Amino acid sequence: KESLHHTSLVVTQDSKSSISEALRTIRTNLDFIHHHSGAKTISVTSTISGEGKTFVAANLGAIMAMTGQKICIVDLDMRKPKVHLAFGSVSSSDGVSTILSGKSTIKKSVQKSEIEGLDFISAGPTPPNPSELLLQKGFPQMIEDLSKLYDVILLDTPPVGLVTDGRMVMKACDIQIYIVRADYYIRSFIKVMNDLKATGQFPQ
């Protein structure tokens, strides 16, 4: 039985699986939603941990890269990073936290995946102030710099029901993807989504 909650790259193992087909559908829908030229920034979030946002971000990035696009997945969940796990890697000493704090660069932090055209940046060492780092001018500058190098930047954000970081990231993105895991969420999660939509923070 296929499961969405494990952090792993599965689309390379079975391109005809139902998960792979579902992700292709999402990729096609995204092209219709945001079809103009130029780099796209896509945030992937959820209400709480364990709903599969990192799984979706990694595998959607892989599906996109298979069409010839240059993709970078960025782990912005500096409290509980998982993107590196999807690629069988260890969290690098260079990553988002060191880029935003001025201690490293994108060039030093980018890691290659096994899929051509698919790169990722891990969260880096856990900082004491993740929210403050995302509020600094270094964050939009990092996104702008990545946009010059990649066709699509997928941002794996912290859960919006737990911290404010994810909400800040969503505002800066062209497209927002909200993950809800079946048989896992509770009614209060819907309130979080409705609140985001009502305040204009989650328009897509």
mmCIF file of N, CA, C and O in Angstrom, residues 46-49 51 160-162 178-181 184-196:
data_model
loop_
_atom_site.group_PDB
_atom_site.id
_atom_site.type_symbol
_atom_site.label_atom_id
_atom_site.label_comp_id
_atom_site.label_asym_id
_atom_site.label_seq_id
_atom_site.Cartn_x
_atom_site.Cartn_y
_atom_site.Cartn_z
ATOM 1 N N SER A 46 1.576 22.749 5.332
ATOM 2 C CA SER A 46 0.504 21.957 5.937
ATOM 3 C C SER A 46 0.166 22.604 7.268
ATOM 4 O O SER A 46 0.785 23.594 7.665
ATOM 5 N N THR A 47 -0.801 22.049 7.964
ATOM 6 C CA THR A 47 -1.184 22.625 9.251
ATOM 7 C C THR A 47 -0.211 22.214 10.351
ATOM 8 O O THR A 47 0.238 23.044 11.148
ATOM 9 N N ILE A 48 0.114 20.911 10.404
ATOM 10 C CA ILE A 48 1.060 20.414 11.403
ATOM 11 C C ILE A 48 2.042 19.457 10.723
ATOM 12 O O ILE A 48 1.889 19.118 9.546
ATOM 13 N N SER A 49 3.027 19.004 11.468
ATOM 14 C CA SER A 49 4.001 18.051 10.944
ATOM 15 C C SER A 49 3.342 16.696 10.711
ATOM 16 O O SER A 49 2.359 16.341 11.366
ATOM 17 N N GLU A 51 2.021 15.531 7.781
ATOM 18 C CA GLU A 51 0.977 15.456 6.772
ATOM 19 C C GLU A 51 1.525 15.170 5.366
ATOM 20 O O GLU A 51 0.749 14.957 4.435
ATOM 21 N N VAL A 160 1.978 25.793 9.049
ATOM 22 C CA VAL A 160 1.407 27.106 9.381
ATOM 23 C C VAL A 160 0.557 27.083 10.641
ATOM 24 O O VAL A 160 0.253 28.136 11.208
ATOM 25 N N GLY A 161 0.148 25.898 11.079
ATOM 26 C CA GLY A 161 -0.650 25.818 12.291
ATOM 27 C C GLY A 161 0.182 25.866 13.556
ATOM 28 O O GLY A 161 -0.355 25.977 14.656
ATOM 29 N N LEU A 162 1.513 25.791 13.403
ATOM 30 C CA LEU A 162 2.389 25.744 14.570
ATOM 31 C C LEU A 162 3.217 27.005 14.751
ATOM 32 O O LEU A 162 3.432 27.468 15.867
ATOM 33 N N TYR A 178 -1.249 23.540 -0.283
ATOM 34 C CA TYR A 178 -1.554 23.206 1.114
ATOM 35 C C TYR A 178 -1.855 21.705 1.189
ATOM 36 O O TYR A 178 -2.781 21.218 0.543
ATOM 37 N N ILE A 179 -1.079 20.984 1.984
ATOM 38 C CA ILE A 179 -1.216 19.536 2.099
ATOM 39 C C ILE A 179 -2.118 19.181 3.286
ATOM 40 O O ILE A 179 -1.915 19.654 4.401
ATOM 41 N N VAL A 180 -3.102 18.332 3.011
ATOM 42 C CA VAL A 180 -3.971 17.807 4.066
ATOM 43 C C VAL A 180 -3.957 16.285 3.950
ATOM 44 O O VAL A 180 -4.348 15.741 2.911
ATOM 45 N N ARG A 181 -3.503 15.620 4.964
ATOM 46 C CA ARG A 181 -3.399 14.167 4.927
ATOM 47 C C ARG A 181 -4.705 13.511 5.362
ATOM 48 O O ARG A 181 -5.257 13.844 6.413
ATOM 49 N N TYR A 184 -6.021 12.005 9.048
ATOM 50 C CA TYR A 184 -4.996 12.506 9.963
ATOM 51 C C TYR A 184 -5.389 13.858 10.555
ATOM 52 O O TYR A 184 -5.113 14.142 11.706
ATOM 53 N N TYR A 185 -6.032 14.682 9.714
ATOM 54 C CA TYR A 185 -6.369 16.024 10.165
ATOM 55 C C TYR A 185 -7.616 16.000 11.062
ATOM 56 O O TYR A 185 -8.401 15.062 11.046
ATOM 57 N N ILE A 186 -7.768 17.066 11.811
ATOM 58 C CA ILE A 186 -8.957 17.242 12.644
ATOM 59 C C ILE A 186 -9.658 18.534 12.217
ATOM 60 O O ILE A 186 -9.106 19.329 11.466
ATOM 61 N N ARG A 187 -10.868 18.739 12.717
ATOM 62 C CA ARG A 187 -11.689 19.850 12.233
ATOM 63 C C ARG A 187 -11.016 21.206 12.421
ATOM 64 O O ARG A 187 -11.197 22.112 11.617
ATOM 65 N N SER A 188 -10.224 21.345 13.464
ATOM 66 C CA SER A 188 -9.582 22.642 13.721
ATOM 67 C C SER A 188 -8.613 23.034 12.612
ATOM 68 O O SER A 188 -8.321 24.213 12.405
ATOM 69 N N PHE A 189 -8.083 22.022 11.857
ATOM 70 C CA PHE A 189 -7.176 22.321 10.752
ATOM 71 C C PHE A 189 -7.886 23.139 9.684
ATOM 72 O O PHE A 189 -7.291 24.017 9.048
ATOM 73 N N ILE A 190 -9.168 22.836 9.472
ATOM 74 C CA ILE A 190 -9.942 23.560 8.467
ATOM 75 C C ILE A 190 -10.062 25.028 8.858
ATOM 76 O O ILE A 190 -10.027 25.916 8.002
ATOM 77 N N LYS A 191 -10.165 25.300 10.143
ATOM 78 C CA LYS A 191 -10.240 26.679 10.609
ATOM 79 C C LYS A 191 -8.966 27.437 10.259
ATOM 80 O O LYS A 191 -9.020 28.617 9.879
ATOM 81 N N VAL A 192 -7.830 26.775 10.380
ATOM 82 C CA VAL A 192 -6.557 27.424 10.033
ATOM 83 C C VAL A 192 -6.564 27.827 8.564
ATOM 84 O O VAL A 192 -6.203 28.954 8.209
ATOM 85 N N MET A 193 -6.996 26.919 7.683
ATOM 86 C CA MET A 193 -7.044 27.223 6.247
ATOM 87 C C MET A 193 -8.034 28.339 5.952
ATOM 88 O O MET A 193 -7.760 29.237 5.151
ATOM 89 N N ASN A 194 -9.187 28.295 6.593
ATOM 90 C CA ASN A 194 -10.192 29.334 6.373
ATOM 91 C C ASN A 194 -9.696 30.695 6.848
ATOM 92 O O ASN A 194 -9.971 31.729 6.225
ATOM 93 N N ASP A 195 -8.961 30.696 7.955
ATOM 94 C CA ASP A 195 -8.408 31.951 8.465
ATOM 95 C C ASP A 195 -7.390 32.530 7.487
ATOM 96 O O ASP A 195 -7.357 33.747 7.250
ATOM 97 N N LEU A 196 -6.568 31.673 6.910
ATOM 98 C CA LEU A 196 -5.575 32.127 5.936
ATOM 99 C C LEU A 196 -6.257 32.740 4.719
ATOM 100 O O LEU A 196 -5.862 33.792 4.220
#
